[in-house]
C-alpha positions as MATLAB code, in Angstrom:
seq = 'MLSMGLFDGKERMDLRQIKQFMAVARHQSMTVAAKELGVSQPSLSQSIKKLESSLGVSLFNRDGRSLVLNEYGKILLAQSEIAIRSIDNAVKEINDTIGTGQHKIRLIARCPIGNSAKVFKKYHESHPDIIISCLTPSESASEEEYDIELLATSGTLAQKNCLPVCEEEYIVCVPKRHKLAKQNSVALKDLANEHFIISAASSEMNAVEKKMFEEAGFKPKVRGFFSYYGDIMRAVEQGLGICIATEITWLIGTMWDVVPLRLTDVKRSRNIFIKWPTQAYLSESSLGLVSYICGEFRAFADEQKLLQQHPSHVHFW';
ca = [
     -25.628  143.030   -9.002;
     -27.260  144.792  -11.839;
     -30.164  146.252  -10.268;
     -30.948  149.495   -9.411;
     -26.920  151.060   -9.503;
     -23.640  149.251   -9.860;
     -20.568  152.077   -9.468;
     -20.483  153.694   -5.700;
     -18.734  156.900   -6.059;
     -19.049  156.796   -9.476;
     -22.544  157.215  -11.894;
     -24.396  154.797  -11.420;
     -25.437  152.095  -14.263;
     -29.052  151.748  -14.289;
     -31.563  148.767  -15.941;
     -31.918  151.702  -19.160;
     -29.000  151.722  -19.454;
     -28.058  148.224  -20.072;
     -31.237  147.927  -21.946;
     -29.641  150.622  -24.753;
     -26.845  148.930  -24.171;
     -28.038  145.182  -24.986;
     -30.477  146.554  -27.879;
     -26.944  148.467  -29.616;
     -24.821  145.133  -29.099;
     -27.899  143.078  -30.690;
     -28.316  145.259  -33.796;
     -24.453  146.686  -33.766;
     -26.105  150.168  -35.239;
     -26.565  153.208  -33.360;
     -29.820  153.726  -35.607;
     -31.289  150.331  -35.640;
     -31.267  150.783  -31.570;
     -32.373  153.785  -31.421;
     -35.407  153.149  -33.450;
     -36.036  150.263  -31.512;
     -35.869  152.418  -28.455;
     -38.122  154.655  -29.511;
     -34.914  157.317  -28.725;
     -33.117  160.046  -30.479;
     -29.600  158.311  -31.868;
     -27.752  161.121  -30.178;
     -29.107  160.225  -26.778;
     -28.380  156.915  -27.194;
     -25.066  157.485  -28.246;
     -24.456  159.803  -25.061;
     -26.188  157.480  -22.798;
     -23.982  154.626  -23.987;
     -20.382  156.766  -23.680;
     -21.566  157.927  -20.395;
     -21.702  153.802  -19.640;
     -18.182  153.244  -20.893;
     -17.080  155.915  -18.736;
     -18.242  155.258  -15.713;
     -16.708  151.525  -16.681;
     -13.684  153.357  -17.525;
     -13.450  151.340  -20.719;
     -14.993  151.076  -24.238;
     -17.074  148.540  -25.069;
     -17.414  148.335  -28.683;
     -14.953  148.368  -31.606;
     -15.976  150.349  -35.163;
     -16.138  147.988  -38.024;
     -16.602  150.157  -40.838;
     -20.939  151.371  -40.142;
     -21.029  148.669  -38.163;
     -20.578  148.856  -34.343;
     -18.712  145.327  -32.349;
     -18.449  143.922  -29.404;
     -15.445  143.939  -27.667;
     -13.702  141.861  -24.754;
     -15.079  143.820  -22.282;
     -18.372  144.310  -24.415;
     -18.770  140.640  -24.347;
     -18.554  140.598  -20.859;
     -20.755  142.999  -19.901;
     -23.802  141.821  -22.184;
     -23.410  138.047  -21.192;
     -23.603  139.551  -17.576;
     -26.708  141.887  -18.235;
     -28.337  138.862  -19.742;
     -28.307  137.252  -16.770;
     -29.119  139.892  -14.687;
     -32.239  140.837  -16.881;
     -33.503  136.912  -16.737;
     -32.780  137.550  -13.196;
     -35.457  140.130  -12.799;
     -37.701  138.648  -15.190;
     -37.966  135.315  -13.190;
     -38.399  137.663  -10.058;
     -41.578  139.551  -11.212;
     -42.786  135.811  -13.194;
     -42.933  134.266   -9.663;
     -44.133  136.941   -7.538;
     -46.866  137.509   -9.585;
     -47.436  133.670   -9.567;
     -47.777  134.306   -6.172;
     -49.914  136.389   -5.801;
     -51.803  134.545   -8.542;
     -51.998  137.168  -10.630;
     -50.342  135.523  -13.266;
     -48.408  136.482  -16.440;
     -50.248  138.504  -18.864;
     -48.296  138.281  -22.321;
     -46.023  135.573  -23.256;
     -43.076  136.020  -25.770;
     -42.889  133.198  -28.629;
     -40.538  132.659  -31.067;
     -41.390  130.386  -33.517;
     -38.074  129.301  -35.415;
     -40.199  126.875  -37.358;
     -43.368  127.606  -39.277;
     -47.274  127.464  -36.993;
     -49.312  126.580  -40.123;
     -52.363  128.663  -39.239;
     -50.862  130.646  -36.089;
     -54.003  132.195  -35.637;
     -56.380  129.218  -36.340;
     -54.022  127.126  -34.048;
     -54.369  129.770  -30.867;
     -57.985  130.222  -31.167;
     -58.847  127.754  -28.455;
     -56.485  129.051  -26.586;
     -57.312  132.559  -26.651;
     -60.898  131.548  -25.635;
     -59.915  129.858  -22.490;
     -57.088  132.016  -21.700;
     -59.006  135.758  -22.904;
     -56.525  137.823  -19.981;
     -53.176  136.222  -21.982;
     -51.814  137.652  -25.080;
     -48.938  135.684  -26.510;
     -46.753  137.904  -28.916;
     -45.566  135.323  -31.498;
     -42.045  136.832  -32.911;
     -39.807  136.020  -35.694;
     -35.907  135.093  -35.421;
     -35.180  138.176  -37.140;
     -37.501  140.293  -34.046;
     -35.491  138.939  -31.148;
     -32.271  137.609  -30.672;
     -31.348  136.997  -27.372;
     -32.936  135.124  -24.450;
     -33.996  137.853  -22.283;
     -36.974  139.016  -24.965;
     -38.382  135.826  -24.991;
     -40.714  132.928  -22.672;
     -40.335  130.634  -25.104;
     -39.057  129.080  -28.641;
     -40.672  126.837  -30.889;
     -38.294  125.021  -33.615;
     -37.504  121.878  -35.579;
     -34.687  120.413  -36.354;
     -33.506  116.703  -38.197;
     -31.444  116.504  -34.779;
     -31.793  115.480  -32.093;
     -31.654  118.175  -28.328;
     -30.797  116.531  -25.124;
     -30.984  120.177  -22.899;
     -32.836  120.308  -19.183;
     -34.280  123.204  -20.588;
     -36.139  121.700  -23.906;
     -39.362  119.223  -24.489;
     -40.008  117.486  -27.383;
     -42.755  118.080  -29.128;
     -43.489  115.434  -31.908;
     -41.734  114.189  -35.422;
     -42.514  115.004  -38.844;
     -41.803  114.139  -41.834;
     -40.771  116.272  -45.684;
     -43.886  115.725  -48.492;
     -44.797  116.530  -51.544;
     -47.297  118.672  -52.219;
     -49.687  119.726  -55.783;
     -52.660  121.539  -56.486;
     -55.977  119.963  -56.349;
     -56.104  119.982  -59.906;
     -53.242  117.877  -60.204;
     -53.103  114.703  -62.082;
     -51.319  112.930  -58.814;
     -54.158  115.064  -56.568;
     -55.931  112.100  -56.130;
     -53.346  110.118  -54.709;
     -51.920  109.366  -51.632;
     -48.369  109.417  -52.041;
     -45.604  109.470  -55.204;
     -41.715  108.699  -55.587;
     -39.923  111.892  -55.934;
     -37.877  110.400  -58.948;
     -41.307  110.494  -60.536;
     -41.200  114.192  -60.791;
     -38.296  114.726  -61.938;
     -40.320  116.302  -64.742;
     -42.775  118.420  -62.756;
     -42.253  122.377  -62.081;
     -40.719  122.807  -58.775;
     -41.384  126.144  -56.347;
     -38.338  127.044  -54.224;
     -37.981  128.210  -50.824;
     -34.963  130.900  -50.806;
     -31.870  129.561  -51.684;
     -30.170  131.137  -48.181;
     -32.966  128.750  -46.702;
     -32.244  125.349  -44.550;
     -35.277  124.432  -45.926;
     -33.008  124.854  -49.224;
     -30.464  122.875  -48.554;
     -32.998  120.327  -47.551;
     -34.610  120.028  -51.025;
     -31.172  119.913  -52.554;
     -30.479  116.952  -50.818;
     -33.660  115.217  -51.122;
     -33.852  115.929  -55.146;
     -30.070  114.397  -54.984;
     -31.161  111.886  -53.780;
     -33.766  111.453  -55.754;
     -30.829  112.066  -58.806;
     -32.636  115.120  -60.664;
     -32.209  118.857  -61.344;
     -35.585  120.121  -60.718;
     -37.197  122.390  -63.148;
     -37.939  125.472  -60.865;
     -40.246  128.192  -61.607;
     -40.048  130.846  -58.588;
     -38.352  130.894  -55.265;
     -40.146  132.408  -52.383;
     -38.534  133.263  -48.749;
     -41.926  132.689  -47.132;
     -43.295  129.365  -46.764;
     -46.942  131.161  -47.354;
     -45.541  132.298  -50.616;
     -44.327  128.569  -51.970;
     -48.411  127.280  -50.599;
     -50.052  129.642  -52.489;
     -47.974  129.549  -55.567;
     -48.989  125.586  -55.515;
     -52.653  126.374  -55.163;
     -51.900  128.883  -57.761;
     -51.050  126.302  -59.738;
     -47.351  127.351  -60.718;
     -46.047  124.198  -59.518;
     -45.184  122.045  -56.838;
     -43.363  121.599  -53.574;
     -41.446  120.071  -50.836;
     -43.243  120.874  -47.553;
     -43.274  119.807  -44.130;
     -46.786  117.954  -42.575;
     -47.496  119.658  -39.666;
     -45.727  123.080  -39.581;
     -46.577  123.801  -42.584;
     -49.787  122.818  -42.794;
     -51.514  122.911  -38.803;
     -54.190  124.558  -39.041;
     -54.182  125.840  -42.976;
     -57.038  125.327  -45.595;
     -54.570  124.916  -48.339;
     -56.278  124.285  -51.781;
     -53.025  121.606  -52.211;
     -52.909  117.892  -51.418;
     -50.050  116.553  -49.481;
     -48.327  113.416  -50.847;
     -46.434  111.136  -48.278;
     -42.836  110.574  -50.502;
     -41.732  106.565  -51.181;
     -38.409  106.794  -51.599;
     -36.851  110.000  -50.437;
     -37.790  109.846  -46.511;
     -36.712  112.471  -44.190;
     -37.775  113.906  -41.419;
     -37.115  116.090  -38.753;
     -38.041  116.534  -34.472;
     -40.178  120.035  -33.326;
     -39.216  120.769  -29.820;
     -39.987  123.569  -27.535;
     -37.297  125.781  -25.294;
     -37.011  127.823  -22.887;
     -34.064  130.294  -22.238;
     -31.833  128.558  -19.518;
     -32.171  129.759  -15.958;
     -35.548  131.144  -17.164;
     -38.472  130.954  -14.556;
     -41.174  129.311  -16.764;
     -44.180  131.217  -15.084;
     -47.593  128.902  -14.952;
     -49.186  130.474  -17.968;
     -46.240  129.402  -19.510;
     -46.463  125.780  -18.643;
     -50.126  125.707  -19.569;
     -49.185  127.276  -23.211;
     -46.109  124.721  -23.753;
     -49.019  121.888  -22.513;
     -51.081  123.484  -25.200;
     -49.233  123.610  -27.886;
     -48.143  120.030  -27.632;
     -51.411  119.241  -27.570;
     -52.241  120.631  -31.038;
     -48.842  119.661  -32.612;
     -49.607  116.383  -31.198;
     -52.752  115.646  -32.299;
     -52.480  117.140  -35.580;
     -49.318  114.709  -36.322;
     -51.580  111.940  -35.174;
     -54.243  112.655  -38.005;
     -51.130  112.555  -40.590;
     -50.210  108.938  -39.151;
     -54.331  107.906  -39.552;
     -54.592  109.251  -42.972;
     -51.265  107.052  -43.795;
     -53.052  104.135  -42.741;
     -56.574  104.976  -44.304;
     -56.175  107.082  -47.663;
     -59.382  106.826  -48.533;
     -60.480  108.910  -45.342;
     -60.897  112.884  -46.117;
     -57.877  114.552  -45.434;
     -58.312  116.697  -42.167;
     -57.309  120.189  -43.085;
];
């Protein structure tokens, strides 16, 4: 069991060493891990060497300038993640039992959350003592680093540690000054002469866009590529072009100066889920945040359905 120490008769392995090892394994770089941990690189390197000496095996193979886990390192990493999660679960359960609760919730957003500050404003007003740390995938890669995650996928998830939130459609957004701005829907095939703002080539969104354009039967006139959805929407606001977007994750809580149009020919949708790490203890605070997110997203989804049924209504966002 990895708690205070592990090896009787040898130098003991402590949680600090385990967390340092996990950071190096995650970044595959002693330099990057040291910066994250706030320690010097020589100190971190020495700590890893002591850990390997205690185990009697090397944990990494060098691949150029990267450190790659070998078979022993993979074994230690898997068990370390379980140990850290178990300790985290114990702390949360104790806090729930004595009534102090969890005061910091780490949410990893694998899809956009529109204007996240506005989305979570009501939650903060009713839970002023709880801090939501909203992470991106690049900031958190392993399960022990977050409590819940929000994601969207065209497929389905049936795991026990997963909750479906709602479904959203892919739509087109145009500037409010655009000739199509007074419409509620449009056929993608009729937009072949428009200029588009496209998601970055390496993104999942870009792959969806390509398939939609192929189905519509044309190659888009591209005026710009952006990695961040907010930059795409700002480009559309400025009249640089139009874009394909998602009706909930890109728009919830926002006040973009754009008009969303539903597509009548090329239909695409994806499902939004909330997940939590396997074997994780969901504190009362985390459960409350899960309930809040589901409520906000589902309410916004209902608004979009109402707009579709009554196109003369003013747009809610």
